[in-house]
Amino acid sequence: MPATSTLSSAEFLKTLPGDDVRQILWRFQDRFDLQMLVQSVRGVARGPVARLVAQGGRLTHDWTPEKNSLLVEFDNAGITAAFMEPHEGGYIEGPKNLALSLIAFELAWVDGGAATASLATHLGLAPIHEKGTPEQQAYYMNIATPQPGRPPKRAAFALTEPIPYVGVETGILCGKVRIAEWPEGGEPILEVSKRGRFITNMGFANFVTAAVESDDPRLKGTMMVILHEDDPGIFDRGTPTRKLVHQLSSTADPVFQLRVPANRIIGGYKVVDGQVVPTYDHGNVIEAVFRRTRVGVGLMTSAKLLSAIEPLIRYHRDRFRGSGAVAPGSPRYELGLQQKEDVTHRLLDVWATGEAGSSLGFATARIFDSIDPVEKAKDKLFAEQGIGGGTTAMKALRKRIPDALEFIELNGKGELARQSARYAELAADPVVQFMIVDAEASVLCPATKLWNTGNGSRVMREAVSLMGGYGITEDCPGFLGYKWMDTQLEATYEGPEAVQRRQLSVTMTSEVFLAQFRQWTQEMRKVAAQAPGTGACTLASAMNLWAWTLDYLQHGKDASGQRLYQGTRQGVTFPMADALCWLVSSRCQILDVENLRKNADQLQDGAEGTIQFLTDLCHIQSAHAAGEVARICTELVYGYMLHPSWTRPEDCGNCFREEELQQIESIIPGSSSFVVDVRNDDGTHSRKAGPCVHATGLSDFTRLRNKLDGCLAGAMLAKDRAGESLQKVMIPAALDYPL
């Protein structure tokens, strides 16, 4: 830590950020319903859930009565009904992505398994909610809602199968369905055979939404069907999965061999030339489901990181207290391990990652809340125009790309352009607005799942290590060891990292998204002009470097003449997806803190110090993002070039002969120090692999890279300043949930 502080006492973080700060950061300060929901969920998480973990509830794979009692707590707290519409028994009007994300965040603050149990119930209902017929939606949402004197029916989502490993492929199905009976003029009866793998909620699910494939020429393609526990046949819940993580959720490998009416096909069906044709194949259904539910999983990991801050500060300060050799009031007694810069700096990295992941996740949840009504308006307009789904809709959207790009350009020109009739026309066009919001959501959703859980699990290991040996014990404060292990599952849940990278490698190259990305870069420049301490300047330079590199890779070839950016070349596309995640998460963090700065008058005492500290965290995180982007881009730009060799005459064309160098030195003293490659009189060279690379056409890359390096100025000063706050911040005397 610096010997003297450059800050006034008012600029230090006084207390850990509270609800007043979080509500502004994550934009629900005007949503009283969500504020009350957070308090209700928090009571369950830090009460019954925390007590069950502290009492050893995670030490068994079985679904015990104690675990089952949490479901009633969820019902009473409004967690179960939060998914429903008011006319179905719910209490939140409109889209609920932000609400469900807040639930997952609060539960995961204490235990990931509890959060998964909640999310999995909503996941089981999501296929019906997104693609079900009106009759299916009305029935199942009603029975799944807690009612006085009637416990709710609970759902599970059965997608993955033993083919042969857990959840590695969602497009290949072993589950089969055939028509068992088809009475003349009546409803077909389906026979469903499905062996699930790693299916959550199976210990208590009353019905299952299952993905199956036709095994009958009278039935077309794949589909999702609804299976009830009391349907004729076998509804075997299966053996509990011997998980090392998320033990407060019920997971098993069920077996289903059931007969169900064809009206259980989600979304309905029609009969064409004697063949039952489902309205949606299983891919259409899970695409609509996963693009929303993945956000909550990403936020679960970020919640763990932020929940680690208070226990770690307490552990570091208390490390030497109680020893007779350490006198009360001494620096070692008061600060403990916080006297060491390594401890505070590493903790700041944990904190900054948690803030960035939370900002990204909640921003994505809000985007999905905004996209829902726009998507419905777009679908209604397409229906009126006779435009169906699938490829027909895709073609119609492609035709409107120029309009979407025009709106983005006008939107970036400020208020004057927004007063034009053309801007108003495009702003009122549901198709254009859907394309813009959808392009952003299609990037931020996989980015949330990929970066929050993948990078978050790595940083969570750092948090555990900061607790010393205590971190891997059952009674570790904050359950940090459990949380670290849980992140490993969250990184693969609802699609492993490769799935998210693959999706990003496609969606991040769309014209509409790249136009928005260019505006985001300018947006960061504007923020940097007003608040340079945020690191927005650093981030904007990193964004420029990423955009240049993407364009270079899309048009470039490697040393053997092969295209660099293509779907099968994941050594190129996947790292670029990773780099983008660092950028978008840091951008969301900066925008959240800027929103807090604009609403500082709504904060309680200590606003100045809180804003300064969170600003410094932005600067720290933007420097990390810039470093990752610079590393990835440099590896890809130079890594696919053939390294020069002394054995090829064409590679030695820029070498100076020793005699020439002596002549130049006699004319311009000191010039030899700028010469890299020299050929000695005997034809030998300096001891290295080959001549230095002289790449043509990369001057712009070199300039952007050099500029980015310079933009890192001040990042470590921000870290020192934030470290001082860590030494001074007040924390409660004890955690508000059991140790």
Coordinates of C-alpha atoms in Angstrom, one line a residue, residues 366-672:
R366 CA -33.0 -6.5 -19.1
I367 CA -32.4 -6.9 -22.8
F368 CA -34.6 -10.0 -22.8
D369 CA -37.3 -8.2 -20.9
S370 CA -37.2 -5.6 -23.7
I371 CA -37.1 -8.0 -26.5
D372 CA -40.2 -10.0 -25.5
P373 CA -42.8 -7.4 -26.4
V374 CA -40.9 -6.4 -29.6
E375 CA -40.7 -10.0 -30.7
K376 CA -44.4 -10.4 -30.2
A377 CA -45.1 -7.3 -32.3
K378 CA -42.8 -8.5 -35.0
D379 CA -44.5 -11.9 -35.1
K380 CA -47.9 -10.3 -35.3
L381 CA -46.8 -8.1 -38.2
F382 CA -45.3 -11.1 -40.0
A383 CA -48.5 -13.1 -39.5
E384 CA -50.5 -10.2 -41.1
Q385 CA -48.1 -10.2 -44.0
G386 CA -48.4 -13.9 -44.5
I387 CA -44.7 -14.5 -43.5
G388 CA -44.3 -17.8 -41.7
G389 CA -41.5 -19.1 -39.5
G390 CA -38.2 -20.7 -40.3
T391 CA -36.4 -19.8 -43.5
T392 CA -39.2 -17.6 -44.7
A393 CA -38.9 -15.3 -41.6
M394 CA -35.1 -15.4 -41.9
K395 CA -35.2 -14.2 -45.5
A396 CA -37.7 -11.4 -44.5
L397 CA -35.3 -10.3 -41.8
R398 CA -32.3 -10.3 -44.1
K399 CA -34.1 -7.9 -46.4
R400 CA -34.4 -5.4 -43.6
I401 CA -30.8 -5.3 -42.6
P402 CA -30.1 -2.0 -44.4
D403 CA -33.0 -0.4 -42.4
A404 CA -31.6 -1.7 -39.1
L405 CA -28.1 -0.3 -40.0
E406 CA -29.6 3.0 -41.0
F407 CA -31.4 3.3 -37.6
I408 CA -28.2 2.5 -35.8
E409 CA -26.3 5.2 -37.7
L410 CA -29.0 7.7 -37.0
N411 CA -29.2 6.8 -33.4
G412 CA -25.5 7.5 -33.1
K413 CA -25.8 11.0 -34.5
G414 CA -27.5 12.4 -31.4
E415 CA -30.8 14.3 -30.7
L416 CA -30.8 16.3 -34.0
A417 CA -31.0 13.2 -36.1
R418 CA -33.6 11.7 -33.8
Q419 CA -36.0 14.5 -34.6
S420 CA -36.1 13.4 -38.2
A421 CA -39.2 11.7 -39.7
R422 CA -37.0 8.8 -40.9
Y423 CA -35.7 8.1 -37.4
A424 CA -39.2 8.2 -36.0
E425 CA -40.4 5.8 -38.7
L426 CA -37.6 3.3 -38.0
A427 CA -38.1 3.6 -34.3
A428 CA -41.7 2.6 -34.7
D429 CA -41.0 -0.3 -36.9
P430 CA -41.2 -3.6 -34.8
V431 CA -39.1 -5.6 -37.3
V432 CA -36.2 -3.1 -37.2
Q433 CA -36.3 -2.8 -33.5
F434 CA -36.4 -6.6 -33.1
M435 CA -33.4 -7.0 -35.3
I436 CA -31.4 -4.5 -33.3
V437 CA -32.3 -5.9 -29.9
D438 CA -32.0 -9.5 -31.0
A439 CA -28.5 -9.0 -32.5
E440 CA -27.4 -7.6 -29.1
A441 CA -29.1 -10.3 -27.1
S442 CA -27.7 -13.1 -29.3
V443 CA -24.2 -12.0 -28.3
L444 CA -24.7 -11.0 -24.7
C445 CA -26.6 -14.2 -23.7
P446 CA -23.8 -16.7 -24.7
A447 CA -21.2 -14.2 -23.4
T448 CA -22.9 -14.2 -20.0
K449 CA -22.9 -17.9 -19.8
L450 CA -19.4 -18.3 -21.2
W451 CA -17.5 -15.6 -19.4
N452 CA -19.3 -15.5 -16.1
T453 CA -19.0 -19.2 -15.5
G454 CA -15.8 -20.0 -17.3
N455 CA -13.6 -17.1 -16.1
G456 CA -15.7 -16.9 -12.9
S457 CA -14.8 -20.5 -11.9
R458 CA -11.1 -19.7 -12.3
V459 CA -11.4 -16.5 -10.2
M460 CA -13.4 -18.4 -7.6
R461 CA -10.4 -20.7 -7.1
E462 CA -8.5 -17.6 -6.3
A463 CA -11.0 -16.6 -3.7
V464 CA -10.8 -20.0 -2.0
S465 CA -7.0 -19.7 -2.0
L466 CA -7.2 -16.4 -0.3
M467 CA -8.9 -18.2 2.6
G468 CA -5.9 -20.4 3.1
G469 CA -6.5 -24.0 4.3
Y470 CA -9.8 -22.8 5.8
G471 CA -11.2 -22.4 2.2
I472 CA -11.5 -26.1 1.6
T473 CA -13.3 -27.1 4.8
E474 CA -17.0 -27.8 5.3
D475 CA -17.3 -25.0 7.8
C476 CA -15.5 -22.3 5.7
P477 CA -17.3 -18.9 6.3
G478 CA -19.5 -18.2 3.3
F479 CA -19.2 -21.9 2.1
L480 CA -16.5 -20.8 -0.3
G481 CA -15.2 -24.4 -0.9
Y482 CA -18.6 -25.5 -1.9
K483 CA -19.1 -22.5 -4.1
W484 CA -15.9 -23.1 -5.9
M485 CA -16.9 -26.7 -6.7
D486 CA -20.3 -25.6 -7.8
T487 CA -18.9 -23.3 -10.4
Q488 CA -17.5 -26.3 -12.3
L489 CA -21.0 -27.5 -13.0
E490 CA -22.3 -24.0 -13.8
A491 CA -19.6 -23.8 -16.5
T492 CA -21.2 -26.8 -18.3
Y493 CA -24.8 -26.5 -17.3
E494 CA -27.2 -25.7 -20.2
G495 CA -24.4 -26.1 -22.7
P496 CA -20.6 -26.3 -22.1
E497 CA -18.3 -23.5 -23.0
A498 CA -17.7 -24.8 -26.6
V499 CA -21.4 -24.4 -27.3
Q500 CA -21.4 -20.8 -26.2
R501 CA -18.2 -20.0 -28.2
R502 CA -19.7 -21.6 -31.3
Q503 CA -22.8 -19.4 -31.0
L504 CA -20.7 -16.3 -30.4
S505 CA -18.5 -17.0 -33.4
V506 CA -21.6 -16.7 -35.6
T507 CA -23.6 -14.0 -33.9
M508 CA -20.7 -11.6 -33.3
T509 CA -20.0 -11.3 -37.0
S510 CA -23.5 -10.1 -38.0
E511 CA -23.6 -6.7 -39.7
V512 CA -26.2 -5.4 -37.2
F513 CA -24.1 -6.3 -34.2
L514 CA -20.9 -5.0 -35.6
A515 CA -22.6 -1.7 -36.3
Q516 CA -23.7 -1.5 -32.7
F517 CA -20.2 -2.5 -31.5
R518 CA -18.8 0.5 -33.4
Q519 CA -21.2 2.7 -31.6
W520 CA -20.3 1.1 -28.2
T521 CA -16.7 2.0 -28.9
Q522 CA -17.6 5.7 -29.5
E523 CA -19.8 5.5 -26.4
M524 CA -16.8 4.4 -24.3
R525 CA -14.8 7.4 -25.7
K526 CA -17.5 9.7 -24.5
V527 CA -17.5 8.2 -21.1
A528 CA -13.7 8.5 -20.9
A529 CA -13.9 12.2 -21.7
Q530 CA -16.3 12.7 -18.7
A531 CA -14.9 10.0 -16.3
P532 CA -11.4 9.0 -17.3
G533 CA -10.9 7.0 -14.1
T534 CA -13.3 4.3 -15.3
G535 CA -10.9 2.9 -17.7
A536 CA -13.3 3.5 -20.6
C537 CA -10.5 4.9 -22.7
T538 CA -8.5 1.6 -22.2
L539 CA -11.6 -0.4 -23.1
A540 CA -12.3 1.7 -26.3
S541 CA -8.8 1.1 -27.5
A542 CA -9.2 -2.6 -26.8
M543 CA -12.5 -2.6 -28.7
N544 CA -10.8 -1.0 -31.7
L545 CA -8.0 -3.6 -31.7
W546 CA -10.6 -6.4 -31.5
A547 CA -12.6 -5.0 -34.4
W548 CA -9.5 -4.6 -36.6
T549 CA -8.3 -8.1 -35.8
L550 CA -11.7 -9.6 -36.6
D551 CA -11.8 -7.9 -40.0
Y552 CA -8.2 -9.0 -40.7
L553 CA -9.0 -12.6 -39.8
Q554 CA -12.2 -12.7 -41.9
H555 CA -10.3 -11.6 -45.0
G556 CA -6.8 -13.1 -44.2
K557 CA -5.2 -16.4 -44.9
D558 CA -2.5 -18.4 -43.1
A559 CA 0.9 -19.3 -44.4
S560 CA -0.5 -22.2 -46.4
G561 CA -3.2 -20.1 -48.0
Q562 CA -6.1 -21.4 -45.9
R563 CA -8.8 -19.0 -44.8
L564 CA -8.4 -17.9 -41.2
Y565 CA -11.9 -17.2 -40.0
Q566 CA -14.2 -20.1 -40.8
G567 CA -16.5 -22.3 -38.7
T568 CA -14.3 -25.3 -38.5
R569 CA -11.2 -23.3 -37.5
Q570 CA -12.1 -22.9 -33.9
G571 CA -8.5 -22.1 -33.0
V572 CA -9.3 -18.7 -34.5
T573 CA -13.0 -18.2 -33.9
F574 CA -13.2 -19.4 -30.3
P575 CA -10.4 -17.1 -28.9
M576 CA -12.0 -14.1 -30.6
A577 CA -15.3 -15.0 -28.9
D578 CA -13.4 -15.1 -25.6
A579 CA -11.9 -11.7 -26.2
L580 CA -15.3 -10.2 -27.0
C581 CA -16.7 -11.5 -23.7
W582 CA -14.0 -9.5 -21.8
L583 CA -15.0 -6.4 -23.7
V584 CA -18.7 -6.6 -23.3
S585 CA -18.6 -7.5 -19.6
S586 CA -16.3 -4.6 -18.8
R587 CA -18.5 -2.2 -20.9
C588 CA -21.6 -3.2 -18.9
Q589 CA -19.7 -2.7 -15.6
I590 CA -18.7 0.8 -16.7
L591 CA -22.2 1.8 -17.8
D592 CA -23.6 0.6 -14.5
V593 CA -21.2 2.7 -12.5
E594 CA -21.9 5.7 -14.7
N595 CA -25.6 5.2 -14.1
L596 CA -24.8 5.1 -10.3
R597 CA -22.9 8.4 -10.7
K598 CA -25.9 10.1 -12.4
N599 CA -28.2 8.9 -9.6
A600 CA -25.8 9.6 -6.7
D601 CA -28.4 11.8 -5.0
Q602 CA -30.5 8.6 -4.3
L603 CA -27.7 7.0 -2.3
Q604 CA -27.2 7.0 1.5
D605 CA -24.2 8.4 3.2
G606 CA -20.8 7.5 1.8
A607 CA -21.9 7.9 -1.9
E608 CA -18.7 9.6 -2.9
G609 CA -16.5 6.8 -1.6
T610 CA -18.7 4.1 -3.0
I611 CA -18.7 5.6 -6.5
Q612 CA -14.9 6.2 -6.4
F613 CA -14.3 2.6 -5.3
L614 CA -16.5 1.1 -8.0
T615 CA -14.9 3.4 -10.5
D616 CA -11.5 2.0 -9.6
L617 CA -12.9 -1.5 -9.9
C618 CA -13.9 -0.6 -13.5
H619 CA -10.4 0.6 -14.2
I620 CA -8.9 -2.6 -12.8
Q621 CA -11.3 -4.8 -14.9
S622 CA -10.8 -2.8 -18.1
A623 CA -7.1 -3.2 -17.8
H624 CA -7.5 -7.0 -17.4
A625 CA -9.9 -7.0 -20.4
A626 CA -7.4 -5.0 -22.5
G627 CA -4.6 -7.4 -21.6
E628 CA -6.6 -10.4 -22.6
V629 CA -7.7 -8.9 -25.8
A630 CA -4.2 -7.7 -26.7
R631 CA -2.8 -11.2 -26.0
I632 CA -5.4 -13.0 -28.0
C633 CA -5.4 -10.6 -31.0
T634 CA -1.6 -10.6 -31.2
E635 CA -1.4 -14.4 -31.1
L636 CA -3.9 -14.7 -33.9
V637 CA -2.5 -12.0 -36.1
Y638 CA 1.1 -13.1 -35.9
G639 CA 0.6 -16.8 -35.0
Y640 CA -0.5 -17.9 -38.4
M641 CA 2.5 -16.4 -40.2
L642 CA 5.5 -18.6 -41.0
H643 CA 8.4 -17.7 -38.9
P644 CA 11.4 -16.5 -41.0
S645 CA 14.3 -18.9 -41.3
W646 CA 18.0 -18.4 -41.8
T647 CA 17.9 -21.2 -44.4
R648 CA 15.7 -19.2 -46.9
P649 CA 17.6 -16.5 -48.8
E650 CA 14.4 -14.4 -49.2
D651 CA 14.1 -14.2 -45.4
C652 CA 17.6 -12.7 -45.1
G653 CA 17.0 -9.8 -47.5
N654 CA 16.8 -7.3 -44.6
C655 CA 19.9 -8.5 -42.9
F656 CA 22.9 -6.1 -42.7
R657 CA 26.4 -7.4 -43.4
E658 CA 28.8 -6.7 -40.6
E659 CA 31.0 -4.6 -43.0
E660 CA 28.0 -2.4 -44.0
L661 CA 27.1 -1.9 -40.4
Q662 CA 30.6 -0.6 -39.6
Q663 CA 30.4 1.9 -42.4
I664 CA 27.0 3.2 -41.3
E665 CA 28.2 3.5 -37.7
S666 CA 31.2 5.6 -38.8
I667 CA 28.9 8.1 -40.5
I668 CA 26.0 8.0 -38.0
P669 CA 27.3 7.0 -34.5
G670 CA 24.9 4.9 -32.6
S671 CA 22.9 3.8 -35.6
S672 CA 23.9 0.1 -35.2

